[in-house]
Amino acid sequence: MAELALVHLRAQARNNAWANHRLLDVVARLSQAEFEAKRTGFFPSLRATLNHILVIDRFYVDALEGGTLGPAAWADPEPCRTAAELQAAQREVDRRLIAVCDALTAESVLGITRVHRGSRVQEERTDRLLLHLFQHDIHHRGQAHAMLSGTAEKPPQLDEFYAAGEAELRAAEFAALGFSEEGIWRG
């Protein structure tokens, strides 16, 4: 059972990166004005929403790596001013998250991750923290997806799944990301 959980978390980390890749490829085609335009959402623009995903990913991935970055992660809530900067930064943190998940063992996935929150250190089981992070990203990517509907660019499909019969449909994107079907589903 533990091995199945590890496979699932590794697949989720790659799905997270894949969805970010798809979304940010479309966002990169927007003008800077469209990227910054005021929109309806929890955050007021695509730039703010997507930077929020990045900042929170950096916060949690640092904790998962054993770091103590804490609230310094969001000292600048919009560290990337352009879509190109954001795309590169998100890809980097996605790679780090994949590395964290790939390194998990049956023991470490049930271990404790210390999350530095400034005035306190939260101790959270690693699997629960990862599930929280994936859900956080899905939530805000959905908001960005809706915002894209108000631009000249068509929002990408983000609700793909890993059906074995559809591997050829994702092969080019997986190659661009350095993924393989075998790498995702290895036990």
PDB file of C-alpha atoms in Angstrom:
ATOM      1  CA  MET A   1       0.000   0.000   0.000  1.00  0.00           C
ATOM      2  CA  ALA A   2       2.811   2.432   0.832  1.00  0.00           C
ATOM      3  CA  GLU A   3       4.366   1.829  -2.574  1.00  0.00           C
ATOM      4  CA  LEU A   4       1.087   2.744  -4.273  1.00  0.00           C
ATOM      5  CA  ALA A   5       0.988   6.004  -2.290  1.00  0.00           C
ATOM      6  CA  LEU A   6       4.519   6.831  -3.439  1.00  0.00           C
ATOM      7  CA  VAL A   7       3.625   6.170  -7.078  1.00  0.00           C
ATOM      8  CA  HIS A   8       0.562   8.382  -6.685  1.00  0.00           C
ATOM      9  CA  LEU A   9       2.502  11.289  -5.155  1.00  0.00           C
ATOM     10  CA  ARG A  10       5.193  11.040  -7.832  1.00  0.00           C
ATOM     11  CA  ALA A  11       2.507  11.056 -10.524  1.00  0.00           C
ATOM     12  CA  GLN A  12       0.837  14.067  -8.870  1.00  0.00           C
ATOM     13  CA  ALA A  13       4.116  15.998  -8.840  1.00  0.00           C
ATOM     14  CA  ARG A  14       4.530  15.399 -12.554  1.00  0.00           C
ATOM     15  CA  ASN A  15       0.880  16.203 -13.251  1.00  0.00           C
ATOM     16  CA  ASN A  16       1.378  19.467 -11.359  1.00  0.00           C
ATOM     17  CA  ALA A  17       4.367  20.334 -13.541  1.00  0.00           C
ATOM     18  CA  TRP A  18       2.519  19.267 -16.689  1.00  0.00           C
ATOM     19  CA  ALA A  19      -0.488  21.470 -15.875  1.00  0.00           C
ATOM     20  CA  ASN A  20       1.822  24.404 -15.091  1.00  0.00           C
ATOM     21  CA  HIS A  21       3.628  23.811 -18.384  1.00  0.00           C
ATOM     22  CA  ARG A  22       0.378  23.836 -20.356  1.00  0.00           C
ATOM     23  CA  LEU A  23      -1.020  26.886 -18.610  1.00  0.00           C
ATOM     24  CA  LEU A  24       2.167  28.942 -18.737  1.00  0.00           C
ATOM     25  CA  ASP A  25       2.766  28.109 -22.411  1.00  0.00           C
ATOM     26  CA  VAL A  26      -0.529  29.836 -23.192  1.00  0.00           C
ATOM     27  CA  VAL A  27       0.076  32.701 -20.753  1.00  0.00           C
ATOM     28  CA  ALA A  28       3.451  33.329 -22.432  1.00  0.00           C
ATOM     29  CA  ARG A  29       1.576  34.246 -25.632  1.00  0.00           C
ATOM     30  CA  LEU A  30      -0.256  37.115 -23.902  1.00  0.00           C
ATOM     31  CA  SER A  31       0.907  40.682 -24.141  1.00  0.00           C
ATOM     32  CA  GLN A  32       2.388  42.164 -20.982  1.00  0.00           C
ATOM     33  CA  ALA A  33      -0.745  44.304 -20.682  1.00  0.00           C
ATOM     34  CA  GLU A  34      -3.012  41.221 -20.777  1.00  0.00           C
ATOM     35  CA  PHE A  35      -0.776  39.438 -18.279  1.00  0.00           C
ATOM     36  CA  GLU A  36      -1.126  42.359 -15.853  1.00  0.00           C
ATOM     37  CA  ALA A  37      -4.750  43.314 -16.617  1.00  0.00           C
ATOM     38  CA  LYS A  38      -7.202  43.517 -13.732  1.00  0.00           C
ATOM     39  CA  ARG A  39      -9.431  40.449 -13.682  1.00  0.00           C
ATOM     40  CA  THR A  40     -11.941  38.799 -11.410  1.00  0.00           C
ATOM     41  CA  GLY A  41     -10.432  36.242  -9.074  1.00  0.00           C
ATOM     42  CA  PHE A  42      -8.970  35.775  -5.629  1.00  0.00           C
ATOM     43  CA  PHE A  43      -5.942  37.689  -6.909  1.00  0.00           C
ATOM     44  CA  PRO A  44      -6.523  40.638  -9.252  1.00  0.00           C
ATOM     45  CA  SER A  45      -4.572  39.484 -12.332  1.00  0.00           C
ATOM     46  CA  LEU A  46      -2.979  36.541 -14.056  1.00  0.00           C
ATOM     47  CA  ARG A  47       0.411  37.860 -12.987  1.00  0.00           C
ATOM     48  CA  ALA A  48      -0.629  38.014  -9.331  1.00  0.00           C
ATOM     49  CA  THR A  49      -2.385  34.632  -9.380  1.00  0.00           C
ATOM     50  CA  LEU A  50       0.439  32.759 -11.075  1.00  0.00           C
ATOM     51  CA  ASN A  51       3.083  34.427  -8.914  1.00  0.00           C
ATOM     52  CA  HIS A  52       1.083  33.326  -5.870  1.00  0.00           C
ATOM     53  CA  ILE A  53       1.328  29.706  -7.022  1.00  0.00           C
ATOM     54  CA  LEU A  54       5.076  30.122  -7.487  1.00  0.00           C
ATOM     55  CA  VAL A  55       5.653  31.790  -4.118  1.00  0.00           C
ATOM     56  CA  ILE A  56       3.668  29.190  -2.181  1.00  0.00           C
ATOM     57  CA  ASP A  57       5.369  26.373  -4.090  1.00  0.00           C
ATOM     58  CA  ARG A  58       8.736  27.826  -3.093  1.00  0.00           C
ATOM     59  CA  PHE A  59       7.582  28.072   0.534  1.00  0.00           C
ATOM     60  CA  TYR A  60       6.429  24.461   0.799  1.00  0.00           C
ATOM     61  CA  VAL A  61       9.108  22.887  -1.392  1.00  0.00           C
ATOM     62  CA  ASP A  62      11.763  24.562   0.728  1.00  0.00           C
ATOM     63  CA  ALA A  63      10.159  23.057   3.853  1.00  0.00           C
ATOM     64  CA  LEU A  64       9.945  19.636   2.181  1.00  0.00           C
ATOM     65  CA  GLU A  65      13.658  19.914   1.374  1.00  0.00           C
ATOM     66  CA  GLY A  66      14.386  20.649   5.044  1.00  0.00           C
ATOM     67  CA  GLY A  67      14.875  24.382   4.587  1.00  0.00           C
ATOM     68  CA  THR A  68      13.857  27.280   6.788  1.00  0.00           C
ATOM     69  CA  LEU A  69      12.839  29.894   4.193  1.00  0.00           C
ATOM     70  CA  GLY A  70       9.465  30.428   5.833  1.00  0.00           C
ATOM     71  CA  PRO A  71       7.621  33.719   5.293  1.00  0.00           C
ATOM     72  CA  ALA A  72      10.607  35.185   3.451  1.00  0.00           C
ATOM     73  CA  ALA A  73       9.176  33.228   0.503  1.00  0.00           C
ATOM     74  CA  TRP A  74       6.439  35.827   0.086  1.00  0.00           C
ATOM     75  CA  ALA A  75       8.441  38.953   0.921  1.00  0.00           C
ATOM     76  CA  ASP A  76       7.856  39.864  -2.728  1.00  0.00           C
ATOM     77  CA  PRO A  77       4.415  38.519  -3.659  1.00  0.00           C
ATOM     78  CA  GLU A  78       5.135  38.998  -7.378  1.00  0.00           C
ATOM     79  CA  PRO A  79       8.800  38.140  -7.909  1.00  0.00           C
ATOM     80  CA  CYS A  80       8.310  37.518 -11.629  1.00  0.00           C
ATOM     81  CA  ARG A  81       7.262  40.561 -13.614  1.00  0.00           C
ATOM     82  CA  THR A  82       6.905  38.806 -16.975  1.00  0.00           C
ATOM     83  CA  ALA A  83       5.341  35.565 -18.100  1.00  0.00           C
ATOM     84  CA  ALA A  84       8.725  34.369 -19.383  1.00  0.00           C
ATOM     85  CA  GLU A  85      10.356  34.911 -15.984  1.00  0.00           C
ATOM     86  CA  LEU A  86       7.455  33.157 -14.302  1.00  0.00           C
ATOM     87  CA  GLN A  87       7.595  30.200 -16.672  1.00  0.00           C
ATOM     88  CA  ALA A  88      11.293  29.612 -15.955  1.00  0.00           C
ATOM     89  CA  ALA A  89      10.903  30.041 -12.186  1.00  0.00           C
ATOM     90  CA  GLN A  90       7.881  27.745 -12.020  1.00  0.00           C
ATOM     91  CA  ARG A  91       9.642  25.075 -14.040  1.00  0.00           C
ATOM     92  CA  GLU A  92      12.556  25.198 -11.566  1.00  0.00           C
ATOM     93  CA  VAL A  93      10.361  24.774  -8.481  1.00  0.00           C
ATOM     94  CA  ASP A  94       8.380  22.039 -10.268  1.00  0.00           C
ATOM     95  CA  ARG A  95      11.642  20.143 -10.826  1.00  0.00           C
ATOM     96  CA  ARG A  96      12.478  20.505  -7.148  1.00  0.00           C
ATOM     97  CA  LEU A  97       9.051  19.192  -6.134  1.00  0.00           C
ATOM     98  CA  ILE A  98       9.459  16.187  -8.428  1.00  0.00           C
ATOM     99  CA  ALA A  99      12.880  15.500  -6.883  1.00  0.00           C
ATOM    100  CA  VAL A 100      11.342  15.644  -3.389  1.00  0.00           C
ATOM    101  CA  CYS A 101       8.634  13.163  -4.372  1.00  0.00           C
ATOM    102  CA  ASP A 102      11.089  10.878  -6.170  1.00  0.00           C
ATOM    103  CA  ALA A 103      13.232  10.713  -3.028  1.00  0.00           C
ATOM    104  CA  LEU A 104      10.331   9.688  -0.784  1.00  0.00           C
ATOM    105  CA  THR A 105      10.363   6.294   0.859  1.00  0.00           C
ATOM    106  CA  ALA A 106       7.634   4.363   2.642  1.00  0.00           C
ATOM    107  CA  GLU A 107       9.037   5.728   5.891  1.00  0.00           C
ATOM    108  CA  SER A 108       9.766   9.330   4.898  1.00  0.00           C
ATOM    109  CA  VAL A 109       6.351   9.920   3.317  1.00  0.00           C
ATOM    110  CA  LEU A 110       4.848   9.345   6.762  1.00  0.00           C
ATOM    111  CA  GLY A 111       7.541  11.432   8.440  1.00  0.00           C
ATOM    112  CA  ILE A 112       7.244  14.982   9.660  1.00  0.00           C
ATOM    113  CA  THR A 113       8.031  18.087   7.626  1.00  0.00           C
ATOM    114  CA  ARG A 114       8.789  21.208   9.609  1.00  0.00           C
ATOM    115  CA  VAL A 115       7.171  24.294   8.087  1.00  0.00           C
ATOM    116  CA  HIS A 116       8.661  27.562   9.332  1.00  0.00           C
ATOM    117  CA  ARG A 117       5.810  30.049   9.644  1.00  0.00           C
ATOM    118  CA  GLY A 118       7.647  32.921  11.289  1.00  0.00           C
ATOM    119  CA  SER A 119       6.328  32.911  14.836  1.00  0.00           C
ATOM    120  CA  ARG A 120       6.052  29.134  14.997  1.00  0.00           C
ATOM    121  CA  VAL A 121       7.143  25.912  13.344  1.00  0.00           C
ATOM    122  CA  GLN A 122       4.300  23.745  12.113  1.00  0.00           C
ATOM    123  CA  GLU A 123       4.937  20.020  12.071  1.00  0.00           C
ATOM    124  CA  GLU A 124       2.960  18.237   9.410  1.00  0.00           C
ATOM    125  CA  ARG A 125       3.086  14.724   8.041  1.00  0.00           C
ATOM    126  CA  THR A 126       4.808  14.853   4.649  1.00  0.00           C
ATOM    127  CA  ASP A 127       2.068  13.091   2.677  1.00  0.00           C
ATOM    128  CA  ARG A 128      -0.558  15.488   4.042  1.00  0.00           C
ATOM    129  CA  LEU A 129       1.575  18.502   3.216  1.00  0.00           C
ATOM    130  CA  LEU A 130       2.049  17.296  -0.348  1.00  0.00           C
ATOM    131  CA  LEU A 131      -1.681  16.728  -0.793  1.00  0.00           C
ATOM    132  CA  HIS A 132      -2.304  20.251   0.502  1.00  0.00           C
ATOM    133  CA  LEU A 133       0.233  21.712  -1.917  1.00  0.00           C
ATOM    134  CA  PHE A 134      -1.221  19.883  -4.924  1.00  0.00           C
ATOM    135  CA  GLN A 135      -4.738  21.020  -4.025  1.00  0.00           C
ATOM    136  CA  HIS A 136      -3.542  24.610  -3.536  1.00  0.00           C
ATOM    137  CA  ASP A 137      -2.015  24.661  -6.996  1.00  0.00           C
ATOM    138  CA  ILE A 138      -5.074  23.079  -8.638  1.00  0.00           C
ATOM    139  CA  HIS A 139      -7.316  25.666  -6.973  1.00  0.00           C
ATOM    140  CA  HIS A 140      -5.349  28.689  -8.160  1.00  0.00           C
ATOM    141  CA  ARG A 141      -4.582  27.267 -11.619  1.00  0.00           C
ATOM    142  CA  GLY A 142      -8.355  26.960 -12.020  1.00  0.00           C
ATOM    143  CA  GLN A 143      -8.712  30.649 -11.256  1.00  0.00           C
ATOM    144  CA  ALA A 144      -5.985  31.518 -13.763  1.00  0.00           C
ATOM    145  CA  HIS A 145      -7.673  29.256 -16.309  1.00  0.00           C
ATOM    146  CA  ALA A 146     -10.928  31.173 -15.873  1.00  0.00           C
ATOM    147  CA  MET A 147      -9.072  34.476 -16.205  1.00  0.00           C
ATOM    148  CA  LEU A 148      -7.556  33.285 -19.486  1.00  0.00           C
ATOM    149  CA  SER A 149     -11.091  32.893 -20.846  1.00  0.00           C
ATOM    150  CA  GLY A 150     -11.246  36.694 -20.911  1.00  0.00           C
ATOM    151  CA  THR A 151      -8.195  37.004 -23.171  1.00  0.00           C
ATOM    152  CA  ALA A 152      -7.530  36.407 -26.850  1.00  0.00           C
ATOM    153  CA  GLU A 153      -5.847  33.084 -25.982  1.00  0.00           C
ATOM    154  CA  LYS A 154      -7.861  29.913 -25.502  1.00  0.00           C
ATOM    155  CA  PRO A 155      -7.268  28.332 -22.081  1.00  0.00           C
ATOM    156  CA  PRO A 156      -5.553  24.938 -22.286  1.00  0.00           C
ATOM    157  CA  GLN A 157      -7.151  21.734 -21.120  1.00  0.00           C
ATOM    158  CA  LEU A 158      -5.886  21.108 -17.596  1.00  0.00           C
ATOM    159  CA  ASP A 159      -8.055  18.183 -16.541  1.00  0.00           C
ATOM    160  CA  GLU A 160      -6.068  15.578 -18.425  1.00  0.00           C
ATOM    161  CA  PHE A 161      -5.474  12.245 -16.817  1.00  0.00           C
ATOM    162  CA  TYR A 162      -2.977   9.491 -17.289  1.00  0.00           C
ATOM    163  CA  ALA A 163      -5.059   7.005 -19.264  1.00  0.00           C
ATOM    164  CA  ALA A 164      -2.684   4.439 -20.723  1.00  0.00           C
ATOM    165  CA  GLY A 165      -4.462   4.560 -24.075  1.00  0.00           C
ATOM    166  CA  GLU A 166      -3.733   8.280 -24.412  1.00  0.00           C
ATOM    167  CA  ALA A 167       0.027   8.203 -23.816  1.00  0.00           C
ATOM    168  CA  GLU A 168       0.765   9.248 -27.392  1.00  0.00           C
ATOM    169  CA  LEU A 169      -1.335  12.406 -26.930  1.00  0.00           C
ATOM    170  CA  ARG A 170       0.965  13.664 -24.172  1.00  0.00           C
ATOM    171  CA  ALA A 171       4.259  12.292 -25.499  1.00  0.00           C
ATOM    172  CA  ALA A 172       5.524  15.590 -26.982  1.00  0.00           C
ATOM    173  CA  GLU A 173       4.747  17.577 -23.827  1.00  0.00           C
ATOM    174  CA  PHE A 174       6.294  14.888 -21.649  1.00  0.00           C
ATOM    175  CA  ALA A 175       9.419  14.927 -23.802  1.00  0.00           C
ATOM    176  CA  ALA A 176       9.639  18.723 -23.432  1.00  0.00           C
ATOM    177  CA  LEU A 177       9.416  18.286 -19.669  1.00  0.00           C
ATOM    178  CA  GLY A 178      11.891  15.380 -19.573  1.00  0.00           C
ATOM    179  CA  PHE A 179       9.211  12.920 -18.417  1.00  0.00           C
ATOM    180  CA  SER A 180       8.518   9.391 -19.496  1.00  0.00           C
ATOM    181  CA  GLU A 181       5.559   7.124 -18.839  1.00  0.00           C
ATOM    182  CA  GLU A 182       7.915   4.616 -17.225  1.00  0.00           C
ATOM    183  CA  GLY A 183       9.345   7.298 -14.948  1.00  0.00           C
ATOM    184  CA  ILE A 184       5.897   8.191 -13.674  1.00  0.00           C
ATOM    185  CA  TRP A 185       4.614   4.695 -13.076  1.00  0.00           C
ATOM    186  CA  ARG A 186       7.730   3.014 -11.737  1.00  0.00           C
ATOM    187  CA  GLY A 187       7.194   1.238  -8.457  1.00  0.00           C
TER     188      GLY A 187
END
